Coordinates of C-alpha atoms in Angstrom, one line a residue:
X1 CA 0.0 0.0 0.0
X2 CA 1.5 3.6 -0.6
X3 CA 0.9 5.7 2.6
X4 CA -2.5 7.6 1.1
X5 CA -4.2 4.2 0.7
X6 CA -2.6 3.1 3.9
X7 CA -3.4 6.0 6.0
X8 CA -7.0 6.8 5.2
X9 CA -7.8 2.7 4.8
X10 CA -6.8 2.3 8.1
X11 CA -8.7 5.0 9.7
X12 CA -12.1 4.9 7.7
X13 CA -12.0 1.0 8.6
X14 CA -11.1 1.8 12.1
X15 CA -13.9 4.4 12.8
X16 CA -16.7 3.3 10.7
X17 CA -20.6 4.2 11.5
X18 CA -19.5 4.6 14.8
X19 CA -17.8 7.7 14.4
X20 CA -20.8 9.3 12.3
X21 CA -23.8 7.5 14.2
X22 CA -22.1 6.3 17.9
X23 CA -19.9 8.8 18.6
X24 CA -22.7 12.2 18.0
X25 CA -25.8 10.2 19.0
X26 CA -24.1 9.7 22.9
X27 CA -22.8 13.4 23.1
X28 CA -26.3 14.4 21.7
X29 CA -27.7 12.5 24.7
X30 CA -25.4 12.7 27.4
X31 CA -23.4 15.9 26.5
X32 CA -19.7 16.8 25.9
X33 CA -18.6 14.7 29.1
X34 CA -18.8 11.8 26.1
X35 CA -15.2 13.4 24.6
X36 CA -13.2 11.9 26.6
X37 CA -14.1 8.4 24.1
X38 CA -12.3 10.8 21.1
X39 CA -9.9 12.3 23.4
X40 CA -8.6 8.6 24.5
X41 CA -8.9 7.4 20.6
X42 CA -6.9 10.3 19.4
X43 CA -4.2 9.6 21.9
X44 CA -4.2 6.2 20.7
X45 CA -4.5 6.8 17.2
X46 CA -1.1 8.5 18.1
X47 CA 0.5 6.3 20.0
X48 CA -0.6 3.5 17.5
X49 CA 0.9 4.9 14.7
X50 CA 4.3 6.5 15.7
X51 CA 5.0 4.2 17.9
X52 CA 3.7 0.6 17.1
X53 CA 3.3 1.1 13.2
X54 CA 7.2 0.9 12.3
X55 CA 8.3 -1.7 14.9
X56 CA 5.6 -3.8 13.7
X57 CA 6.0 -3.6 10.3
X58 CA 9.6 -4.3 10.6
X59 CA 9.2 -7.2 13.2
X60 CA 6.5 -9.3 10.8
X61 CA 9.6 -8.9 7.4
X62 CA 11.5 -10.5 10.0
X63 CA 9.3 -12.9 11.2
X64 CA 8.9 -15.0 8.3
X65 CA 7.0 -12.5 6.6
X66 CA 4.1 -12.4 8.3
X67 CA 0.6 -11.8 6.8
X68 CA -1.8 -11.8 9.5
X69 CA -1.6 -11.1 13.3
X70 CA -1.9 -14.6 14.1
X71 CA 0.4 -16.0 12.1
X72 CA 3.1 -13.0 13.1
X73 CA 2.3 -14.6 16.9
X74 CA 3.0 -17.9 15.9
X75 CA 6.4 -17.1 14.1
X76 CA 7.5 -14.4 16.9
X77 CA 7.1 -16.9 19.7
X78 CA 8.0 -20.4 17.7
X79 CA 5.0 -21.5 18.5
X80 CA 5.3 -25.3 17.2
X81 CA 2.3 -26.4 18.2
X82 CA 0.3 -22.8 17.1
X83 CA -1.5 -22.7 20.4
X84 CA -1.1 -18.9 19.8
X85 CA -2.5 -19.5 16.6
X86 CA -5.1 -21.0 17.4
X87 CA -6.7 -18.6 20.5
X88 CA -5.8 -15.5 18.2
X89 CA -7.8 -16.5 15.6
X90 CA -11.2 -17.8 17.9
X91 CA -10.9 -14.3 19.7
X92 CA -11.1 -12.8 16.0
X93 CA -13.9 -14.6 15.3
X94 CA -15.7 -14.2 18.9
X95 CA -15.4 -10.5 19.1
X96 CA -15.6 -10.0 15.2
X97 CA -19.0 -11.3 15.2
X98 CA -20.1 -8.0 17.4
X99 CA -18.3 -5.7 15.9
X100 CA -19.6 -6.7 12.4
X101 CA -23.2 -6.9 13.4
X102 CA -22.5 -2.7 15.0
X103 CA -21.6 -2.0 11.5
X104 CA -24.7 -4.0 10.0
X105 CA -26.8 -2.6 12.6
X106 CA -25.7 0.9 11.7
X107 CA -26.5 0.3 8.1
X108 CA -29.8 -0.9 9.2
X109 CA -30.5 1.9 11.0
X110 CA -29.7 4.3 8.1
X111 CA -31.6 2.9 5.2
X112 CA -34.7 3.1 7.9
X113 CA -34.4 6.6 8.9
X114 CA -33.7 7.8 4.6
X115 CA -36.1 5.6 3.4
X116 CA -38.6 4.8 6.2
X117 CA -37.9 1.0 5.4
X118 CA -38.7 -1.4 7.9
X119 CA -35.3 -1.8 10.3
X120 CA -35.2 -5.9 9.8
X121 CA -35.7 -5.1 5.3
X122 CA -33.5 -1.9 5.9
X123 CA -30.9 -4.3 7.5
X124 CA -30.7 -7.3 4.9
X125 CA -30.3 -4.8 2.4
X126 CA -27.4 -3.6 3.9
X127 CA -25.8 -7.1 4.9
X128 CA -26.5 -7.6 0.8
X129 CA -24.8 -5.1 -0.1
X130 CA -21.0 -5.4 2.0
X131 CA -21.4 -9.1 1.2
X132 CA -21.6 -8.5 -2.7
X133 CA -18.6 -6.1 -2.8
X134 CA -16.5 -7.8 -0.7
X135 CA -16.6 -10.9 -2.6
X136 CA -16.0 -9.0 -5.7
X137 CA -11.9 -8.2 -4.2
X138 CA -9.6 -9.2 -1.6
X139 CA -7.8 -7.1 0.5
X140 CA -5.8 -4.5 -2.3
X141 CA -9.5 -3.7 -3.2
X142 CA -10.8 -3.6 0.2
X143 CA -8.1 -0.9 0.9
X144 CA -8.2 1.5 -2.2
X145 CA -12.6 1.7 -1.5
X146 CA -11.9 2.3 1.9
X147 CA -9.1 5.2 0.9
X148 CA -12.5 6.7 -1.2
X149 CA -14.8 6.4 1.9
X150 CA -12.5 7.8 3.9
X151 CA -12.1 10.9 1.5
X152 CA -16.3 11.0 1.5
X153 CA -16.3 10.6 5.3
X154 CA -14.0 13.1 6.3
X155 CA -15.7 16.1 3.5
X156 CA -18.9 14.9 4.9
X157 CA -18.2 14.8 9.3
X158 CA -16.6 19.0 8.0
X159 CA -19.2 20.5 5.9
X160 CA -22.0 19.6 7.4
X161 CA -21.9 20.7 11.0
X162 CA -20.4 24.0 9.1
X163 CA -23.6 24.8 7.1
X164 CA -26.0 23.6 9.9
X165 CA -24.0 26.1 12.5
X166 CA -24.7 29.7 9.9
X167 CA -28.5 28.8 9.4
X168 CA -29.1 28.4 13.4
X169 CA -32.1 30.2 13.8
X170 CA -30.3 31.9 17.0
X171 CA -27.6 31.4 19.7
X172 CA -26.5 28.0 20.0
X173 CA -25.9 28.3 24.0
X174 CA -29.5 29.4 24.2
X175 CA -31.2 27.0 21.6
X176 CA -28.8 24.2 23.3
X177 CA -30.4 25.2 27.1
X178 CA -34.1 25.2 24.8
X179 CA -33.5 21.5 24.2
X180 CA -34.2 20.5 27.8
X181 CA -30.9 19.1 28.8
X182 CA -30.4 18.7 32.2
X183 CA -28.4 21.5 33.7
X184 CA -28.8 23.9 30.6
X185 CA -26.1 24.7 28.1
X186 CA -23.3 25.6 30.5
X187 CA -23.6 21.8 32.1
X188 CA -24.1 20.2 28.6
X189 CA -20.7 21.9 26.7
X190 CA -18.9 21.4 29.8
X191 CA -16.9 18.0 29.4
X192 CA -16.6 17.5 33.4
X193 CA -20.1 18.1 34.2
X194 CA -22.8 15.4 33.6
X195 CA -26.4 16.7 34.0
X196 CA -26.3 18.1 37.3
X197 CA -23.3 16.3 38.8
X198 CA -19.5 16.4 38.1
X199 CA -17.4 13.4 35.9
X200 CA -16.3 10.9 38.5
X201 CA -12.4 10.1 38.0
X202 CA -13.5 6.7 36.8
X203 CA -15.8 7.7 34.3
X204 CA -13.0 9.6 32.7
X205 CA -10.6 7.2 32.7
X206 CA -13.1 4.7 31.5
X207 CA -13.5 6.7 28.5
X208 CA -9.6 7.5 27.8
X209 CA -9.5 3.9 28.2
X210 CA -10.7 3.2 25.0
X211 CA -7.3 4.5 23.6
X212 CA -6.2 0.9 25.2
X213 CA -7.8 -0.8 21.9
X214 CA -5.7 0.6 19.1
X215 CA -2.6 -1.8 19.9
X216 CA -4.7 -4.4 19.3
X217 CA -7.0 -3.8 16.6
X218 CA -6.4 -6.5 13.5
X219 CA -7.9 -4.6 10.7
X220 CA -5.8 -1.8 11.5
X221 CA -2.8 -3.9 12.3
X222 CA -2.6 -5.7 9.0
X223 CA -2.7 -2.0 7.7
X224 CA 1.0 -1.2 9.2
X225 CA 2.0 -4.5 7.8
X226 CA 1.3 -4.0 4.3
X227 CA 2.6 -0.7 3.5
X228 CA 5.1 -0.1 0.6
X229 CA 8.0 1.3 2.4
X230 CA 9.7 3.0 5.9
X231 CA 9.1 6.5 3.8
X232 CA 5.5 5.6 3.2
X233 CA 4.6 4.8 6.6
X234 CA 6.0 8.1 7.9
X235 CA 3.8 10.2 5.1
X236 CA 0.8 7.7 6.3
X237 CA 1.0 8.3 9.7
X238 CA 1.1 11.9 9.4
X239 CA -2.1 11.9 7.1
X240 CA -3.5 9.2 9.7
X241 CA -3.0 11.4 12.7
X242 CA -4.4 14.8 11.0
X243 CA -7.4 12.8 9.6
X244 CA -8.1 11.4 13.0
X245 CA -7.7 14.9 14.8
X246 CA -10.2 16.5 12.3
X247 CA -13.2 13.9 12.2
X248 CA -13.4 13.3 15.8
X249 CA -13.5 17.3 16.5
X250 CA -16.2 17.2 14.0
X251 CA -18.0 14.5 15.3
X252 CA -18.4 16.3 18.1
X253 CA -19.6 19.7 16.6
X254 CA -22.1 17.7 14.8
X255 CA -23.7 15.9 18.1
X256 CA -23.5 19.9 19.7
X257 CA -24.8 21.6 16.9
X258 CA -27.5 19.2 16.5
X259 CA -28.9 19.9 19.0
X260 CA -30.0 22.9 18.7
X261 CA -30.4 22.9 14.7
X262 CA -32.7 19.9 14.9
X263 CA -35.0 21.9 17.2
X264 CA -38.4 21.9 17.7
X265 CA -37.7 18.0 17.5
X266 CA -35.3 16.7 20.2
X267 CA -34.0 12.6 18.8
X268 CA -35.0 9.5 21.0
X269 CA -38.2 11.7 22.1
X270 CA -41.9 11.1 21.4
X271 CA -41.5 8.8 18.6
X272 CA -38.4 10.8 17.1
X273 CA -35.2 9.1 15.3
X274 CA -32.8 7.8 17.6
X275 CA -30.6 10.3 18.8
X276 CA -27.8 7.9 16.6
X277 CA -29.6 9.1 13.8
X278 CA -28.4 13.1 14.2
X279 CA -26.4 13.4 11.4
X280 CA -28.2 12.0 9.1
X281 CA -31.4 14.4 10.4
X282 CA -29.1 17.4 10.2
X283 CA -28.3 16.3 6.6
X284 CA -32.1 16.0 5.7
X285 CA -32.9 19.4 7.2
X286 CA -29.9 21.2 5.6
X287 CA -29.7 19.8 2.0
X288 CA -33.4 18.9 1.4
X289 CA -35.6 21.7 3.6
X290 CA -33.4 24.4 3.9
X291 CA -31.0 24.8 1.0
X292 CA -33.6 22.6 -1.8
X293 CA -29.9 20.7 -2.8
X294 CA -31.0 16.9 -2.3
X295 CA -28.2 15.7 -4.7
X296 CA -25.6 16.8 -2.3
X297 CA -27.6 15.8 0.7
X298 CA -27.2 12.3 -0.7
X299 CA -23.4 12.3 -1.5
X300 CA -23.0 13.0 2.6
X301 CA -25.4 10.6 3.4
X302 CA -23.4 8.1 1.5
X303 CA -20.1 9.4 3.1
X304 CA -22.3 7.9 6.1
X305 CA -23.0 4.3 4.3
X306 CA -19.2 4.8 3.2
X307 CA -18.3 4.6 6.6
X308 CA -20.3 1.5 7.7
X309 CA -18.9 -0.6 4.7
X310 CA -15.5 0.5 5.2
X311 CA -15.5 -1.4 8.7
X312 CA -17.7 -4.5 7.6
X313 CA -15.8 -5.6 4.6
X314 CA -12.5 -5.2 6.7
X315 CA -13.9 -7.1 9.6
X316 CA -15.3 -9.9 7.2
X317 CA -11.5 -10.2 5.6
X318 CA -9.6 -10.3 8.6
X319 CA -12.2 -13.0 10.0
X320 CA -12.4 -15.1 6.7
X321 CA -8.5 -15.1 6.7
X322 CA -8.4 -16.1 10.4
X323 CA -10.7 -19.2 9.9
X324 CA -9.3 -20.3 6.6
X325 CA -6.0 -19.7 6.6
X326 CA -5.3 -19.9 10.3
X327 CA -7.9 -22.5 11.4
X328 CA -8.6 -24.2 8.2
X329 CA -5.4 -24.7 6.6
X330 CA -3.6 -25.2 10.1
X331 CA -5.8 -27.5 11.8
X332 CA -8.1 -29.3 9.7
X333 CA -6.4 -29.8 6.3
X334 CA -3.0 -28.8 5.8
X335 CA -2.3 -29.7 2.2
X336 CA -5.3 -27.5 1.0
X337 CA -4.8 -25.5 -2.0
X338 CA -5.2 -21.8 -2.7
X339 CA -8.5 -22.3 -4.2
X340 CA -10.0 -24.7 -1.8
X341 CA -8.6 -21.5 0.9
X342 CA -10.5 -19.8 -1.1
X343 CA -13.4 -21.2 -1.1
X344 CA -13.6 -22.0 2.7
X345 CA -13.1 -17.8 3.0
X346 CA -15.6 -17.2 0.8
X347 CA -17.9 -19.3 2.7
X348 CA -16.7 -17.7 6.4
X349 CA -17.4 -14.0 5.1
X350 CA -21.2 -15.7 4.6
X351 CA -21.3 -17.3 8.1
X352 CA -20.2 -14.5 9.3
X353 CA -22.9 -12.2 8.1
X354 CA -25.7 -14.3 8.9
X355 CA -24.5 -14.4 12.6
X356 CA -24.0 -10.4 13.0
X357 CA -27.1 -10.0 11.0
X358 CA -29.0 -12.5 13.8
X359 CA -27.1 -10.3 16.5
X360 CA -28.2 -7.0 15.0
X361 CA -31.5 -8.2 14.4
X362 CA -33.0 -6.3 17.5
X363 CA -33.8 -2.4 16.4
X364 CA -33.1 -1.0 19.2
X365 CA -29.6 -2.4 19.4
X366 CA -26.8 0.7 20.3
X367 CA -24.3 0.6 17.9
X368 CA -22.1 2.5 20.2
X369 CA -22.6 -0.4 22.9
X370 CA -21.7 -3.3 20.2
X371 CA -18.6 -1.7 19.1
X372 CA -17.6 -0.9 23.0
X373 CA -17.4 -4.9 23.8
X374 CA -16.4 -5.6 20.9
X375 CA -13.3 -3.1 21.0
X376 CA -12.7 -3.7 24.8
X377 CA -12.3 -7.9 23.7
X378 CA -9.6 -7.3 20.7
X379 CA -8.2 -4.5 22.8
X380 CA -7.3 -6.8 26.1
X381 CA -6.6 -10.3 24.2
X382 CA -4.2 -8.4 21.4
X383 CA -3.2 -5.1 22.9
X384 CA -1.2 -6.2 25.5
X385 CA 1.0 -9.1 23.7
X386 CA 1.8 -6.5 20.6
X387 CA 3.2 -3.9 22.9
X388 CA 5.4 -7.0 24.6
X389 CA 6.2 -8.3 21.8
X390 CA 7.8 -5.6 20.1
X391 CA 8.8 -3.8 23.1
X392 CA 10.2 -6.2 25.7
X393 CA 13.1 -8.8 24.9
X394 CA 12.4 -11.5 27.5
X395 CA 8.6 -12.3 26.8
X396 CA 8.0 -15.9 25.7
X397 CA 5.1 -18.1 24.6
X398 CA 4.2 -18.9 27.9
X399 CA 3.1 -15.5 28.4
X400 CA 2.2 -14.6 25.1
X401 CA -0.4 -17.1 26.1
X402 CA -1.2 -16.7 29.6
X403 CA -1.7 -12.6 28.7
X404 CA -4.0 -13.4 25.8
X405 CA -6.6 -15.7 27.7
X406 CA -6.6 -13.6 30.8
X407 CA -7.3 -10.5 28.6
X408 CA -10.1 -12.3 26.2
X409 CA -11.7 -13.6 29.3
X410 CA -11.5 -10.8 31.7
X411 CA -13.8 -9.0 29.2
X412 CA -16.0 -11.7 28.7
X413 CA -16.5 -11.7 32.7
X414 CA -16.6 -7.8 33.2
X415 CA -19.3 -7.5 30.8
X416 CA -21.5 -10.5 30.8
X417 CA -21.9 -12.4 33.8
X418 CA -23.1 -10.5 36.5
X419 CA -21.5 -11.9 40.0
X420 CA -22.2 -8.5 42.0
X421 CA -26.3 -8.7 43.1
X422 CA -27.6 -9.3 39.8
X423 CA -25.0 -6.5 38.0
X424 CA -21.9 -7.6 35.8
X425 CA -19.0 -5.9 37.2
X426 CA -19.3 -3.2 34.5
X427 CA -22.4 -2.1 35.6
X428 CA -21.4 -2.1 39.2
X429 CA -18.0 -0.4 39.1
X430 CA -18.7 2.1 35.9
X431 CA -14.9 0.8 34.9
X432 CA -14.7 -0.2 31.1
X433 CA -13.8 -3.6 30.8
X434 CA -10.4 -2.7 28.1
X435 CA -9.0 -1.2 30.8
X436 CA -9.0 -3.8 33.3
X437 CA -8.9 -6.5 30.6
X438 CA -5.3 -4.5 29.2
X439 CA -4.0 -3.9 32.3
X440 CA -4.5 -7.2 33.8
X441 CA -3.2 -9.0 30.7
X442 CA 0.1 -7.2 31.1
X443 CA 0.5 -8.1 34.4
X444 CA 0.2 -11.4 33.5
X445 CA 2.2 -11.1 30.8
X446 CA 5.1 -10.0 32.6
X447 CA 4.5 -12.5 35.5
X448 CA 4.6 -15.7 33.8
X449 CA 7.0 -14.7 31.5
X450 CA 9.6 -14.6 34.2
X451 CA 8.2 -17.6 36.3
X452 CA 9.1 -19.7 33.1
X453 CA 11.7 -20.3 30.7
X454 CA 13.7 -17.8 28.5
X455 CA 13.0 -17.2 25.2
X456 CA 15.7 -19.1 22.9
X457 CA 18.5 -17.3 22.0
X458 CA 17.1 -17.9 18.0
X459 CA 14.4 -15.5 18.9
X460 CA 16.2 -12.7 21.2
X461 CA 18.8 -12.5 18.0
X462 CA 15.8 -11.8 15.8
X463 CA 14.8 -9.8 18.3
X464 CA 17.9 -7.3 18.9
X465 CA 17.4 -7.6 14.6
X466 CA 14.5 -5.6 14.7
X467 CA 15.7 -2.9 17.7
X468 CA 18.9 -2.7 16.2
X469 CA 17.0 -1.1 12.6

């Protein structure tokens, strides 16, 4: 990949619907408190990119030329008996599954609120439609689209908020305060105030947690590993790091401004769009009421379908190429040919869609909530044993393993079995799961690393290879 394609394929597949849809429907709802999420992803995006980007990229040449995560775990570690291999690619597929069906749910929700379709029709159509082109191209094609959504994303998330804020029919602190939100407009725009009580130090750092995820994120990953050259990946994660800055800031303007453009109607009231729906109201209202331009209205509205596919199709690769290459080809028939790899991906892509279709099947399903577990599961299994394993010499496959489970499954537990009176521990503590899940996983990393044996001297060489460049 050169670094254009690179850059903006990695962050349009990164931030998909959730960024035009999650992201401004909870600061619409809850107020500007919800920045920290963006705050935490920018300093991610950052930290993801100038620091992991290079190392990795240079670690998988040098690691048997890794293609996928899973397979760069396996050849890092030796992993003989691709143990690694083998719990990489189920988390994949676990946490895949949610994040895909956030992305179908998200289509779903956008072909109902343009068209007035029923959600479940508005939904297939949209599964229909990923599936198709994905099929069409692999991953080169997959990347270039996703460079053209990305474009359409970012002109879209900056021009609209823009056009809504000049036709305001008045001051947007006092139309803001007109909406009803709890504590006026002074509580709503402040980022430490919720309603009527101030940010507790764990709801903040819950938030900037999610910055946790980016070490760990496959699609994104594989992104790193794939571009051209050292040069391109320098111009890429410049680009990356501007694009990121200016579509979360105006994800955030949208959410604000909507608010009071949208007015008399107020989203997720009295039979009203959900408030996930904003920007594609505002776009309605500006391009189709207001300003009689329904052509251009529907170029942004597709910058928002743009988004949505950008994420699917990625997701579906990186899972198909976990279970067939990694699973299939591994485990269950080694001596399988390209085509037959083929085939079996082709097939997993299809699966896969019917399951995150079933798990986006209910309408009132919050995008922003699917791609939160899903995020905080790749985010604690992968996060921690990238960092390690670029970063720290003596890690071995013992806790390459033992940090992988524990993050997967601390997730799992935070967020779904409630042990506390009825409550998960997520709902009881208000901590987001990532950061437990990462921080844990590192520990653990670290511990059983040294309680065990030494990496071989084969693998500290290849190591002090890759520090040395």
């Amino acid at each position: 990949l050169n670094g254009w394609v690179a850059a903006l394929s990695a962050q349009a597949s990164d931030m998909s619907g959730w960024l035009l849809m999650g992201l401004p429907g909870a600061i619409y709802s809850l107020g500007s408190g919800q920045i920290w999420i963006a705050v935490g992803l920018f300093i991610g995006t950052v930290l993801n990119w100038v620091c992991i980007s290079g190392r990795l990229r240079k670690y998988t040449i040098v690691a048997n030329n890794s293609m996928t995560i899973p397979a760069f775990f396996e050849n890092r570690y030796r992993d003989k008996k691709k143990i690694l291999l083998l719990i990489s690619s189920i988390v994949i597929v676990v946490f895949f599954l949610v994040y895909t069906a956030s992305a179908l749910a998200a289509g779903g929700k956008l072909f109902n609120t343009v068209f007035g379709l029923d959600y479940h029709v508005a939904l297939a159509i949209g599964a229909a439609v990923i599936l198709c082109y994905t099929f069409m191209g692999g991953f080169m094609a997959v990347c270039v689209t996703d460079f053209v959504q990305g474009t359409l994303m970012l002109i879209g998330l900056l021009v609209v908020p823009l056009v809504a804020y000049f036709l305001l029919p008045g001051n947007l602190t006092d139309l803001i305060t007109q909406s009803g939100v709890t504590g006026g407009a002074n509580a709503y725009l402040n980022p430490f105030i919720n309603g009527d009580r101030p940010y507790t130090f764990v709801e903040i750092f819950s938030q900037l947690a999610w910055g946790f995820g980016y070490c760990g994120m496959p699609h994104v990953l594989v992104r790193f590993m794939a571009v051209r050259s050292e040069k391109e990946l320098k111009k890429s994660w410049v680009i990356a790091i501007i694009w990121d800055l200016l579509s979360l800031t105006a994800a955030f303007a949208i959410a604000v401004i909507g608010r009071a453009y949208l007015l008399p109607t107020i989203l997720g009231e009295n039979g009203a769009a959900s408030s996930e729906s904003v920007f594609i109201e505002m776009i309605r209202k500006v391009f189709t009421s207001q300003l009689a331009l329904p052509f251009i209205g529907g170029l942004f509205l597709c910058g928002i379908l743009a988004a949505i596919m950008s994420t699917a199709d990625s997701q579906l690769l990186v899972t198909a190429s976990a279970v067939s290459e990694d699973l299939y080809h591994n485990f269950i028939k080694k001596d399988a040919d390209s085509k037959e790899i083929l085939r079996v991906s082709r097939i997993t892509v299809i699966v896969i869609a019917i399951i995150a279709f079933a798990i986006a099947w209910d309408p009132n399903s919050s995008i922003m909530g699917l791609v939160s577990n899903a995020w905080a599961g790749l985010g604690a299994a992968f996060g921690p044993i990238v960092v390690m394993s670029l970063f720290w010499r003596r890690t071995n496959l013992q806790g390459a393993i033992a940090g992988m489970v524990t993050g997967g499954l601390t997730v799992i537990i935070w967020d779904y079995i409630p042990l506390v009176g009825g409550q998960t521990l997520g709902t009881y503590t208000g901590l987001y799961s990532l950061a437990v899940g990462f921080l844990l996983s590192l520990v653990v990393i670290v511990i059983v690393s040294l309680l065990t044996k030494a990496p071989s001297k084969e693998i500290t060489d290849e190591f002090d290879k890759v520090a040395a460049k």
